[in-house]
Amino acid sequence: MSVTRRGLGALGAGLGLLPLMPRDAAAQSAVVMMEPMPCLDRQGDIVALLLEGSGAPAGAVVTFGQVFKAGDLPRGAGLVARLADGTALPVQADVLNRHEDGSARFAVLALAAPQVGRGSRAGVILSRGRAAQARAFDVTPLMARRSITIELNDQAIDLMALLAESLARRGARPFQSGPLAVQMRVVTPVDVGGVTSLRMVSDVTLRADGELTVELWMRNDGAMRPGGGAVGYRVRVLLDGQEAMAAEIPRHHQYTAWGRLMHTGAPVPLVRPDPTYLAEAGATPRYDLTTGVAAGLLGTMARQIGSEDWAQPFNSRGVLRAMGSGGGRPDIGPMTQSQAAWLITGDPRAAMHAIGQAEAAGSIPWHYWDTEAGRWMDTRRWPRLWTDPRGGPPPGGLAQRISGDTGWSLAASHQPDLSYLPWLLTGRRAFLDGLQAQACWCVIGRWPAPRGTAGRPGVAEGVNVVRGNQVRGSAWSLRTLTNAAWASPDEDATTPWLRETSQANWTWVRQQIPRWTQAQGEAHGWIPGEYGVRGALPPWQQDYFAAAAAAAARQGSPDARAVLRWMENFLAGRFLAGRQGFPPNDGAAYLLAVNADAEARNPLKTWAAIGEATRSGNLSNGDGWSKTQGDYAQLALQSLAQVIDVTGSEDAARAYAWLSEADAPYTRDEDYRRNPLFNIVPRGKPRVPSRVMRCR
């Protein structure tokens, strides 16, 4: 498969990011910090952001995603924008979902940006203002002078004509519609070689500055229909008659997708978000902004992006294809490594890397589109479905099995979340597709026996992702489900199932607390599951689960908050039970001997018994760290930090303070600079207080 050089240029420009700049040796050894945000100094101010200059002319329209805290943008209120010097900027907000009080939770914004020179930055402040009539600008003149042609093998598809038909259709609901931008999705089933599973999905944005953006995805994701399968083709995109992208795809596997973002005109500025506001809004963990990120790591990301392989369709872009592989991986955590670096620094290299991996998520064969229902496949229409080959014929299994030569092996226990943050920060619908498809796979990709029987009495029956699962598999599945439920548009066809499924799972876990507490005794607070080592419990998997529970609690789940409060006893107690006979250093050991099993039948009930069994099994650190030769102390610190943030636990604060000063492996500032993946701290507890940034 190949993409032309013109296609490579369109890819980089389409992201709206700056070209990669060379870095000298001195810069490589430096630390990159977040730039200070503008001060919020007027009544009604909500959040600030920075525009990274691209050299685009004044008035260029940039679109991006923005999360809002509950109450910050009430229903009926308008949104206004200004530069730090007070100059007003036109802004458009299309609200996609809302908090329970009716205020905006997530919106796709369009901003008429000022001219910002390449390498320069401009501060922008978003505020509440008087609601104005937000009529869509007249797109007719723009559509008349622009053309979008997609050549698929010997077919020539006039996308602008299809767009006009879609906009004119009665009841049409544009994704964006206002004075600055109108965005519409055009879905075109295509017939290539008799394969019925391929569709062309185009998100076209018409901008009031006279330019347009096209995001084209070739999605071979149609499921449960005759004629599905792999297909080869050539595709070329012409914008105003000029080639913007061309690719030859010899074999496009079913259940996978690839896409490119292209535009006319100059690249628009990159929006740098305020990570502190995102954490306060419940969208992300609280990453530490005071350590910064090693420039060498960002340089490595830049080199990966600059390689010719990066731009090829179906390239994994650093995501491990053998998904079940363990070890310290940069793609697994509450976020990915490049997403964490993006939040901590706002650096374009991290942004481009994270966005590129979100595009690469399309190549993972977990995309199952239900054409008849018009949404991703779920248990409403397919209660018995198991996408594993052992699912058998439909409705128990897929009509066409996942090919064995996709290059990917799927594992819920090691699934990365590649799409959630890029969706929130860019507002690109393709990333919402990726997030929702993965969330649905978290259920229908699981063996139906432990997930339960739909319709059977009991919470989460038919959609249970915790019962009998590896704890890390439960954690990452719940992370994906919860994020998708929280971030999906209120009116999206997949959203109701995502919200019901996420809520049902957290309610089920909460209902198990009395039984698990009785079984676990003094040391209660750990989630039972399959561990692979008989009788042993990896505490770091509890840290994974705690991160998922904290995310759901921040996003408003009372059940997840109750689960996290229950877990406090174990998460903090493992570092505070020295007088009860459990060495605190063992709180971050790789394994603890607790006689654990999936049903929590006969575990050890006291810290003293667990401590003795851990020593007897040669699993103990003693007063050193020989059994913590990995990122296990980092994992413990991040889970304690999130417990403190969500619940205010004093015990968690004591445990966090002890472990922060214990000199455990990989917990020094330089470790977090080299790998920011788990660089999460409690509110008001930065690692380098002298570097706390003030607004400007």
XYZ file of C-alpha atoms in Angstrom:
696
model
C 0.000 0.000 0.000
C 1.229 3.485 -0.680
C 0.360 7.159 -0.359
C 1.746 9.765 -2.719
C 4.027 12.569 -1.552
C 1.159 14.985 -2.140
C -0.848 12.766 0.200
C 1.834 13.031 2.853
C 1.721 16.809 2.680
C -2.044 16.830 2.936
C -1.838 14.667 6.027
C 0.450 17.023 7.934
C -1.322 20.152 6.781
C -4.713 18.659 7.454
C -3.882 18.185 11.093
C -3.528 21.946 11.377
C -0.144 21.535 13.076
C 3.207 23.171 12.566
C 5.909 21.475 10.522
C 8.369 19.530 12.651
C 11.267 21.772 13.556
C 14.810 20.417 13.922
C 16.152 20.338 17.454
C 19.831 20.703 18.307
C 21.625 18.518 20.852
C 21.220 21.053 23.647
C 17.488 21.215 23.061
C 17.272 17.427 23.123
C 18.578 17.345 26.707
C 16.214 20.121 27.822
C 12.821 19.939 29.453
C 9.729 21.244 27.681
C 7.173 22.993 29.893
C 3.615 24.163 29.340
C 3.302 27.833 28.395
C 1.292 29.940 30.874
C -2.355 30.557 30.042
C -3.967 34.012 29.944
C -5.503 35.216 33.207
C -9.254 35.006 33.682
C -9.972 38.495 34.984
C -13.565 39.261 34.006
C -16.899 38.113 35.324
C -18.170 35.228 33.235
C -14.725 34.029 32.126
C -14.682 30.233 31.734
C -11.384 28.972 30.357
C -8.300 30.131 28.494
C -6.407 28.503 25.678
C -3.411 29.206 23.487
C -3.200 29.326 19.713
C 0.048 27.987 18.269
C 0.708 30.125 15.201
C 0.789 28.612 11.726
C 1.089 31.781 9.665
C -2.516 31.545 8.463
C -4.187 34.887 7.693
C -6.412 36.634 10.215
C -9.921 35.230 10.246
C -8.894 31.661 9.405
C -11.475 29.383 11.038
C -10.120 26.699 13.356
C -12.425 24.006 14.747
C -11.725 22.061 17.935
C -13.375 20.336 20.872
C -13.960 21.952 24.267
C -15.113 20.408 27.542
C -16.990 22.581 30.054
C -17.423 22.193 33.798
C -20.973 21.798 35.039
C -22.627 25.222 35.261
C -19.971 27.126 33.313
C -22.072 27.443 30.146
C -25.755 27.176 31.149
C -28.435 26.295 28.664
C -29.422 29.476 26.844
C -26.159 31.285 27.545
C -23.935 32.396 24.705
C -20.203 31.851 24.315
C -17.873 34.735 23.450
C -14.139 34.839 22.850
C -11.466 37.510 23.134
C -7.727 37.894 22.941
C -5.809 38.622 26.109
C -5.754 42.311 25.114
C -9.559 42.366 24.951
C -10.009 42.135 21.171
C -13.209 40.196 20.443
C -13.013 37.100 18.247
C -15.993 35.499 16.487
C -16.748 32.066 17.963
C -19.363 29.381 17.320
C -20.339 26.599 19.749
C -22.226 23.459 18.717
C -23.099 21.749 22.005
C -23.153 17.955 21.673
C -23.930 16.838 25.212
C -24.917 18.376 28.514
C -24.521 17.915 32.250
C -27.522 16.920 34.341
C -28.191 20.604 35.117
C -28.541 21.335 31.405
C -25.262 23.215 31.066
C -22.900 22.341 28.234
C -20.478 19.474 28.858
C -18.849 19.121 25.438
C -19.044 21.258 22.326
C -17.302 21.561 18.995
C -16.142 25.157 18.616
C -15.237 27.194 15.556
C -13.054 30.258 16.114
C -12.048 32.995 13.685
C -8.417 33.129 14.747
C -6.171 36.193 14.655
C -3.054 36.084 12.544
C -0.384 34.396 14.644
C 3.088 34.043 13.207
C 4.702 30.656 12.910
C 6.317 29.815 16.239
C 4.334 32.499 18.082
C 1.371 32.028 20.424
C -1.747 34.013 21.193
C -3.899 33.691 24.291
C -7.672 33.386 23.932
C -10.297 33.546 26.696
C -13.740 31.946 26.409
C -16.526 33.549 28.454
C -20.244 33.453 28.997
C -22.048 36.113 27.023
C -25.409 37.051 25.675
C -26.846 34.339 23.435
C -26.927 35.477 19.813
C -28.765 34.174 16.794
C -26.432 31.493 15.453
C -27.704 31.137 11.921
C -25.534 29.170 9.553
C -23.730 31.273 6.985
C -24.880 30.922 3.385
C -22.765 28.079 2.004
C -24.151 28.308 -1.538
C -21.454 30.653 -2.977
C -18.662 28.598 -1.417
C -20.066 25.324 -2.768
C -20.454 26.860 -6.209
C -16.787 27.775 -6.548
C -15.255 24.734 -4.843
C -15.122 21.120 -5.934
C -14.394 17.830 -4.170
C -13.934 14.761 -6.349
C -13.134 11.283 -5.085
C -11.846 8.798 -7.609
C -12.345 5.212 -6.468
C -10.888 2.836 -9.043
C -12.769 3.871 -12.201
C -15.558 5.691 -10.387
C -15.587 9.486 -10.051
C -17.710 10.624 -7.106
C -18.781 14.268 -6.915
C -18.686 14.735 -3.150
C -19.832 18.352 -3.348
C -23.012 17.259 -5.138
C -23.652 14.594 -2.504
C -23.042 17.191 0.196
C -25.599 19.515 -1.379
C -28.147 16.684 -1.412
C -27.464 15.912 2.237
C -27.829 19.540 3.311
C -31.074 19.893 1.359
C -32.613 16.736 2.769
C -35.571 17.370 5.039
C -34.616 16.894 8.676
C -30.883 17.073 7.947
C -28.878 17.701 11.122
C -25.436 19.158 10.414
C -22.729 18.306 12.931
C -21.794 21.989 13.004
C -24.077 24.782 11.883
C -23.410 28.446 12.548
C -21.907 31.676 11.293
C -18.369 30.276 11.038
C -18.661 26.608 10.049
C -21.134 24.117 8.634
C -20.134 20.455 8.830
C -22.058 17.558 7.349
C -21.313 13.849 7.089
C -21.818 12.097 3.760
C -21.910 8.300 3.871
C -21.565 6.556 0.522
C -21.868 2.768 0.156
C -19.465 1.746 -2.579
C -19.399 -1.312 -4.791
C -15.876 -2.585 -5.291
C -15.456 -6.133 -6.503
C -18.829 -7.172 -5.120
C -17.804 -6.527 -1.506
C -20.758 -5.110 0.431
C -19.019 -4.153 3.694
C -17.093 -1.122 2.373
C -18.425 2.410 2.823
C -16.934 5.834 2.250
C -17.504 8.257 5.127
C -16.734 11.924 4.465
C -16.970 14.750 7.006
C -16.975 18.031 5.061
C -16.629 21.374 6.826
C -17.473 24.539 4.925
C -15.859 27.565 6.556
C -16.867 31.205 6.532
C -13.276 32.161 5.626
C -13.892 30.631 2.184
C -11.928 27.432 2.799
C -13.086 23.866 3.371
C -11.926 20.766 5.197
C -12.535 17.176 4.102
C -11.946 14.163 6.314
C -12.301 11.026 4.203
C -12.429 7.562 5.784
C -12.621 4.302 3.926
C -14.458 2.026 6.365
C -14.687 -1.676 5.628
C -16.751 -2.160 8.772
C -20.178 -3.352 7.628
C -21.032 -6.500 9.578
C -23.574 -9.343 9.489
C -24.391 -8.943 5.800
C -23.738 -11.263 2.854
C -20.789 -10.248 0.737
C -18.530 -8.778 3.402
C -14.800 -9.291 3.176
C -11.420 -7.871 2.239
C -11.103 -5.615 -0.789
C -8.415 -3.824 -2.791
C -8.767 -0.466 -4.531
C -7.189 2.812 -5.593
C -8.435 6.111 -4.228
C -7.590 9.695 -5.130
C -8.980 12.957 -3.743
C -9.076 16.167 -5.778
C -9.785 19.494 -4.080
C -10.586 22.186 -6.643
C -9.097 19.896 -9.256
C -5.753 19.519 -7.450
C -4.656 16.176 -6.056
C -4.787 16.284 -2.261
C -4.260 12.595 -1.575
C -3.779 9.361 -3.493
C -3.387 5.829 -2.182
C -3.329 2.289 -3.494
C -4.702 -0.303 -1.074
C -4.012 -3.900 -2.150
C -5.965 -5.447 0.747
C -8.342 -3.640 3.097
C -9.426 -6.108 5.770
C -12.991 -6.176 6.994
C -13.643 -4.478 10.374
C -10.835 -1.952 9.803
C -10.671 1.600 8.477
C -8.244 4.313 7.486
C -8.663 8.003 6.789
C -7.041 11.323 6.009
C -7.838 14.941 6.859
C -7.319 17.423 4.017
C -8.089 21.086 3.500
C -7.754 24.023 1.176
C -5.797 27.097 2.211
C -3.050 27.454 4.784
C -2.816 25.242 7.895
C -4.791 26.750 10.750
C -3.342 27.315 14.239
C -3.115 24.467 16.741
C -5.210 24.917 19.872
C -3.362 24.268 23.128
C -5.900 23.371 25.847
C -5.758 24.175 29.555
C -5.053 20.788 31.211
C -5.942 22.067 34.687
C -9.421 23.016 33.494
C -9.832 19.623 31.805
C -9.027 17.901 35.105
C -11.416 20.137 37.046
C -14.128 19.379 34.473
C -13.708 15.646 35.075
C -12.400 14.932 31.580
C -8.853 13.831 32.454
C -6.634 12.895 35.392
C -4.659 15.725 37.006
C -1.307 15.561 35.246
C 1.598 17.382 36.877
C 2.651 20.446 34.895
C 5.726 21.221 36.991
C 8.053 18.413 35.897
C 7.739 19.025 32.170
C 8.608 16.438 29.536
C 12.089 15.585 28.272
C 12.734 17.194 24.914
C 14.391 13.944 23.878
C 11.082 12.103 24.174
C 9.335 14.730 22.062
C 12.185 14.505 19.568
C 11.634 10.756 19.321
C 7.958 11.382 18.584
C 8.964 13.888 15.895
C 11.273 11.361 14.228
C 8.519 8.737 14.226
C 6.069 11.185 12.658
C 8.649 12.218 10.075
C 9.288 8.680 8.870
C 7.768 7.724 5.529
C 6.071 4.674 7.062
C 4.074 6.870 9.449
C 1.811 8.209 6.700
C 1.030 4.844 5.138
C -2.546 3.551 5.610
C -2.865 0.885 8.309
C 0.494 1.719 9.898
C 0.220 1.076 13.652
C 2.227 4.230 14.481
C 3.851 2.793 17.583
C 0.780 0.990 18.929
C 1.710 -2.605 19.722
C -0.089 -4.940 17.319
C 0.384 -7.950 19.592
C -2.025 -6.360 22.026
C -1.689 -9.043 24.691
C 2.017 -8.322 25.206
C 2.857 -7.061 28.693
C 5.590 -4.845 30.039
C 5.867 -1.104 30.449
C 4.151 0.060 27.297
C 3.703 3.704 26.236
C 0.247 3.010 24.784
C -1.474 1.635 27.923
C -2.710 3.674 30.883
C -5.389 6.202 31.763
C -4.030 7.967 28.662
C -1.252 7.087 26.226
C 2.253 8.467 26.633
C 1.894 10.998 23.815
C -1.521 12.086 25.108
C -0.010 12.682 28.559
C 2.845 14.651 26.987
C 0.299 16.673 24.983
C -1.579 17.610 28.149
C 1.556 18.424 30.148
C 3.320 20.513 27.485
C 0.850 21.405 24.717
C 3.752 20.662 22.361
C 2.779 20.152 18.674
C 4.984 17.061 18.425
C 3.064 15.290 21.171
C -0.227 16.505 19.709
C 0.614 15.223 16.245
C 1.774 11.877 17.672
C -1.404 11.390 19.719
C -3.632 12.425 16.810
C -1.722 10.107 14.494
C -2.244 7.168 16.840
C -5.963 8.001 17.022
C -6.012 7.695 13.233
C -4.098 4.416 13.464
C -6.802 3.040 15.775
C -8.941 2.665 12.671
C -6.742 -0.210 11.533
C -7.576 -2.304 14.617
C -10.213 -4.930 13.661
C -12.779 -4.046 16.324
C -15.052 -1.878 14.132
C -18.442 -3.553 13.630
C -21.047 -1.331 11.976
C -24.710 -2.334 12.099
C -25.975 -0.931 8.792
C -29.641 -1.592 9.460
C -29.585 0.040 12.896
C -27.288 2.894 11.852
C -24.973 2.469 14.835
C -22.139 0.335 16.146
C -23.115 -3.237 16.954
C -24.192 -3.831 20.543
C -26.225 -6.230 22.654
C -29.565 -4.569 21.963
C -29.882 -6.264 18.569
C -27.207 -8.883 19.098
C -27.497 -10.153 22.709
C -25.590 -13.410 22.052
C -22.891 -12.021 19.780
C -19.259 -12.928 20.476
C -16.855 -11.550 17.870
C -14.268 -14.234 18.649
C -14.147 -17.007 15.992
C -15.509 -19.364 18.671
C -18.782 -17.426 18.563
C -19.937 -19.687 15.731
C -22.435 -18.677 13.051
C -24.760 -15.676 13.477
C -26.344 -14.553 15.712
C -23.742 -16.042 18.064
C -20.805 -14.992 15.931
C -19.920 -12.767 12.996
C -21.164 -13.543 9.499
C -17.564 -13.119 8.319
C -14.787 -13.955 10.753
C -11.937 -11.579 11.495
C -9.118 -12.431 9.138
C -6.079 -14.035 10.714
C -3.667 -11.892 8.704
C -4.674 -8.375 9.808
C -1.453 -8.179 11.818
C -3.407 -7.458 15.005
C -4.227 -9.710 17.948
C -6.842 -8.233 20.283
C -6.793 -8.395 24.086
C -9.088 -6.441 26.403
C -6.478 -6.793 29.157
C -4.006 -4.627 27.213
C -6.211 -2.319 25.141
C -5.027 1.283 24.714
C -7.441 4.209 24.687
C -6.287 5.952 21.514
C -9.391 7.969 20.651
C -10.966 9.600 23.731
C -8.618 12.549 24.327
C -8.075 13.298 20.609
C -11.872 13.382 20.203
C -12.257 15.800 23.111
C -9.492 18.124 21.915
C -10.082 18.091 18.145
C -13.816 17.400 17.776
C -13.062 15.139 14.776
C -15.998 12.755 14.301
C -13.727 9.957 13.102
C -12.252 9.776 16.596
C -15.730 9.528 18.109
C -16.312 6.601 15.738
C -13.140 4.957 16.996
C -14.042 5.491 20.647
C -17.569 4.127 20.282
C -16.524 1.132 18.178
C -13.921 0.123 20.770
C -16.394 0.559 23.627
C -18.915 -1.741 21.933
C -16.160 -4.291 21.279
C -15.336 -4.290 25.010
C -18.661 -6.108 25.496
C -19.340 -8.062 22.316
C -15.686 -9.120 22.133
C -16.076 -10.875 25.506
C -17.171 -14.472 26.059
C -20.942 -14.355 26.720
C -20.857 -16.804 29.645
C -19.269 -14.434 32.212
C -20.849 -11.332 30.726
C -24.270 -12.877 31.465
C -27.541 -13.497 29.719
C -29.507 -10.524 28.458
C -32.924 -10.365 30.072
C -31.901 -12.428 33.075
C -32.715 -10.759 36.421
C -29.772 -8.845 37.804
C -27.739 -5.747 37.084
C -25.351 -5.835 34.107
C -26.596 -9.212 32.883
C -25.549 -9.533 29.257
C -23.027 -6.681 29.399
C -20.848 -7.513 32.427
C -17.156 -6.820 31.737
C -15.928 -7.404 35.319
C -17.193 -10.813 36.442
C -14.534 -13.483 35.909
C -12.278 -11.114 33.975
C -8.660 -10.184 34.568
C -8.732 -7.057 36.723
C -6.677 -5.164 34.176
C -9.134 -6.263 31.477
C -12.027 -5.037 33.624
C -10.208 -1.766 34.282
C -9.445 -0.908 30.683
C -12.867 -2.047 29.441
C -14.601 0.134 32.031
C -12.246 3.028 31.216
C -13.213 2.821 27.536
C -16.930 2.307 28.168
C -17.096 5.120 30.710
C -15.197 7.586 28.544
C -17.338 6.764 25.516
C -20.560 7.120 27.506
C -19.476 10.482 28.937
C -18.136 11.987 25.717
C -20.699 10.774 23.165
C -23.314 13.216 21.835
C -26.692 13.112 23.544
C -28.505 12.453 20.267
C -26.113 9.826 18.894
C -27.715 6.437 18.179
C -25.054 4.502 20.135
C -25.084 6.749 23.222
C -28.060 5.257 25.135
C -26.551 1.761 25.118
C -23.120 3.076 26.149
C -24.583 4.959 29.117
C -26.778 2.069 30.227
C -23.895 -0.406 29.952
C -21.379 1.748 31.799
C -23.835 2.499 34.590
C -24.919 -1.139 34.908
C -21.339 -2.334 35.336
C -20.512 0.199 38.054
C -23.772 -0.586 39.839
C -22.946 -4.301 39.714
C -19.475 -3.764 41.191
C -20.948 -1.639 43.970
C -23.467 -4.371 44.781
C -20.624 -6.856 45.369
C -18.978 -4.707 48.056
C -20.709 -6.273 51.119
C -19.852 -9.816 49.971
C -16.274 -8.948 49.057
C -15.765 -7.039 52.327
C -16.873 -10.014 54.382
C -14.578 -12.328 52.420
C -11.524 -10.058 52.508
C -11.744 -8.911 56.118
C -9.303 -6.335 57.483
C -7.467 -5.909 54.171
C -10.632 -5.488 52.076
C -10.782 -3.215 49.078
C -9.378 -5.241 46.190
C -11.318 -6.352 43.106
C -11.392 -10.141 42.588
C -10.443 -11.448 39.176
C -8.360 -13.844 37.133
C -4.656 -13.226 37.716
C -2.769 -16.108 36.121
C -0.659 -16.770 39.268
C -2.564 -19.036 41.630
C -3.300 -17.417 44.972
C -1.416 -14.194 44.157
C -2.705 -10.681 43.653
C -0.853 -8.085 41.526
C -1.581 -4.833 43.387
C -0.733 -2.800 40.275
C -3.834 -4.204 38.578
C -5.861 -2.751 41.444
C -4.207 0.569 40.616
C -5.422 0.218 37.033
C -8.960 -0.426 38.258
C -8.760 2.502 40.677
C -7.827 4.785 37.763
C -10.940 3.647 35.877
C -13.124 4.116 38.970
C -11.687 7.591 39.555
C -12.408 8.579 35.954
C -16.030 7.430 36.246
C -16.407 9.169 39.614
C -15.054 12.448 38.199
C -17.557 12.104 35.390
C -20.429 11.866 37.844
C -21.004 8.173 38.644
C -22.060 7.771 42.320
C -21.525 4.008 42.064
C -17.941 4.423 40.861
C -17.307 6.911 43.662
C -18.595 4.373 46.203
C -16.366 1.678 44.685
C -13.324 3.952 44.900
C -14.093 4.783 48.542
C -14.258 1.064 49.287
C -10.940 0.451 47.509
C -9.243 3.123 49.662
C -8.854 0.622 52.481
C -6.583 -1.592 50.387
C -4.955 1.050 48.188
C -3.836 3.169 51.152
C -3.681 0.427 53.795
C -0.918 -1.516 52.014
C 1.431 1.390 52.837
C 0.095 2.075 56.334
C -0.144 -1.420 57.847
C 3.432 -1.740 59.132
C 2.302 -2.122 62.751
C -0.071 -4.891 61.688
C 2.813 -6.895 60.234
C 2.722 -5.861 56.591
C 5.914 -4.104 55.330
C 4.944 -0.882 53.524
C 7.491 -1.528 50.765
C 5.404 -4.543 49.772
C 2.532 -2.250 48.855
C 4.287 -1.752 45.517
C 5.551 -5.314 45.073
C 4.795 -7.137 41.853
C 2.700 -9.793 43.641
C 1.114 -10.260 47.056
C 0.123 -13.636 48.468
C -3.513 -13.208 49.454
C -4.964 -16.536 48.288
C -6.916 -14.609 45.675
C -9.245 -16.121 43.117
C -11.929 -14.821 40.806
C -14.714 -15.404 43.326
C -12.831 -14.181 46.430
C -13.794 -17.391 48.238
C -11.111 -17.866 50.901
C -8.626 -14.975 50.837
C -6.352 -14.094 53.727
C -8.201 -11.614 55.898
C -5.495 -9.753 57.841
C -2.507 -7.653 56.900
C -0.328 -9.819 59.127
C -1.355 -13.008 57.322
C -0.808 -11.425 53.911
C 2.586 -10.111 55.009
C 3.696 -13.519 56.273
C 2.467 -15.373 53.183
C 4.168 -12.829 50.921
C 7.474 -13.312 52.765
C 7.104 -17.102 52.719
C 6.465 -17.034 48.981
C 9.643 -15.014 48.351
C 7.535 -12.146 47.019
C 8.430 -9.551 49.648
C 10.517 -6.424 49.198
C 11.431 -6.435 52.879
C 12.928 -3.015 53.463
C 14.190 -2.707 49.870
C 12.683 -2.711 46.388
C 13.895 -5.937 44.765
C 10.321 -6.961 43.853
C 9.435 -3.523 42.444
C 11.642 -3.452 39.372
C 9.145 -1.740 37.118
C 6.654 1.125 37.196
C 4.632 -0.411 40.048
C 5.367 2.395 42.514
C 4.340 4.935 39.852
C 1.073 3.068 39.449
C 0.460 3.115 43.196
C 1.179 6.845 43.398
C -1.181 7.714 40.552
C -4.036 5.685 42.030
C -3.528 7.262 45.460
C -3.416 10.705 43.832
C -6.717 10.067 42.101
C -8.315 8.731 45.296
C -7.252 11.918 47.090
C -8.614 14.080 44.279
C -11.982 12.337 44.168
C -12.651 11.454 47.812
C -10.299 13.648 49.861
C -9.154 10.548 51.786
C -6.740 11.356 54.621
C -5.397 7.785 54.656
C -4.657 8.002 50.934
C -2.891 11.325 51.543
C -0.706 9.735 54.262
C 0.132 6.786 52.015
C 0.889 9.088 49.087
C 3.197 11.230 51.228
C 5.093 8.152 52.474
C 5.558 6.590 49.043
C 6.555 9.925 47.489
C 9.514 10.102 49.900
C 10.427 6.386 49.863
C 12.750 6.594 46.824
C 10.983 3.704 45.137
C 12.107 2.827 41.604
C 10.979 5.152 38.818
C 9.490 7.817 41.099
C 12.059 10.575 40.703
C 11.297 13.730 38.772
C 13.561 12.693 35.904
C 11.639 9.411 35.563
C 8.417 11.326 35.000
C 10.109 13.650 32.528
C 11.295 10.678 30.466
C 7.907 8.941 30.657
C 4.948 11.139 31.682
C 2.329 8.389 31.276
C 1.549 8.117 35.026
C 2.669 11.603 36.091
C -0.584 12.216 38.001
C -0.736 14.171 41.254
C -3.384 15.280 43.753
C -4.794 18.787 43.599
C -2.298 21.253 45.117
C 0.550 18.706 45.360
C 2.897 19.311 42.392
C 6.231 17.516 42.369
C 8.192 20.758 41.821
C 6.323 23.520 43.719
C 8.772 26.184 42.585
C 7.648 25.609 38.997
C 3.945 26.175 39.560
C 2.883 28.318 36.621
C 1.037 31.588 37.018
C -1.316 32.992 34.422
C -0.031 35.843 32.315
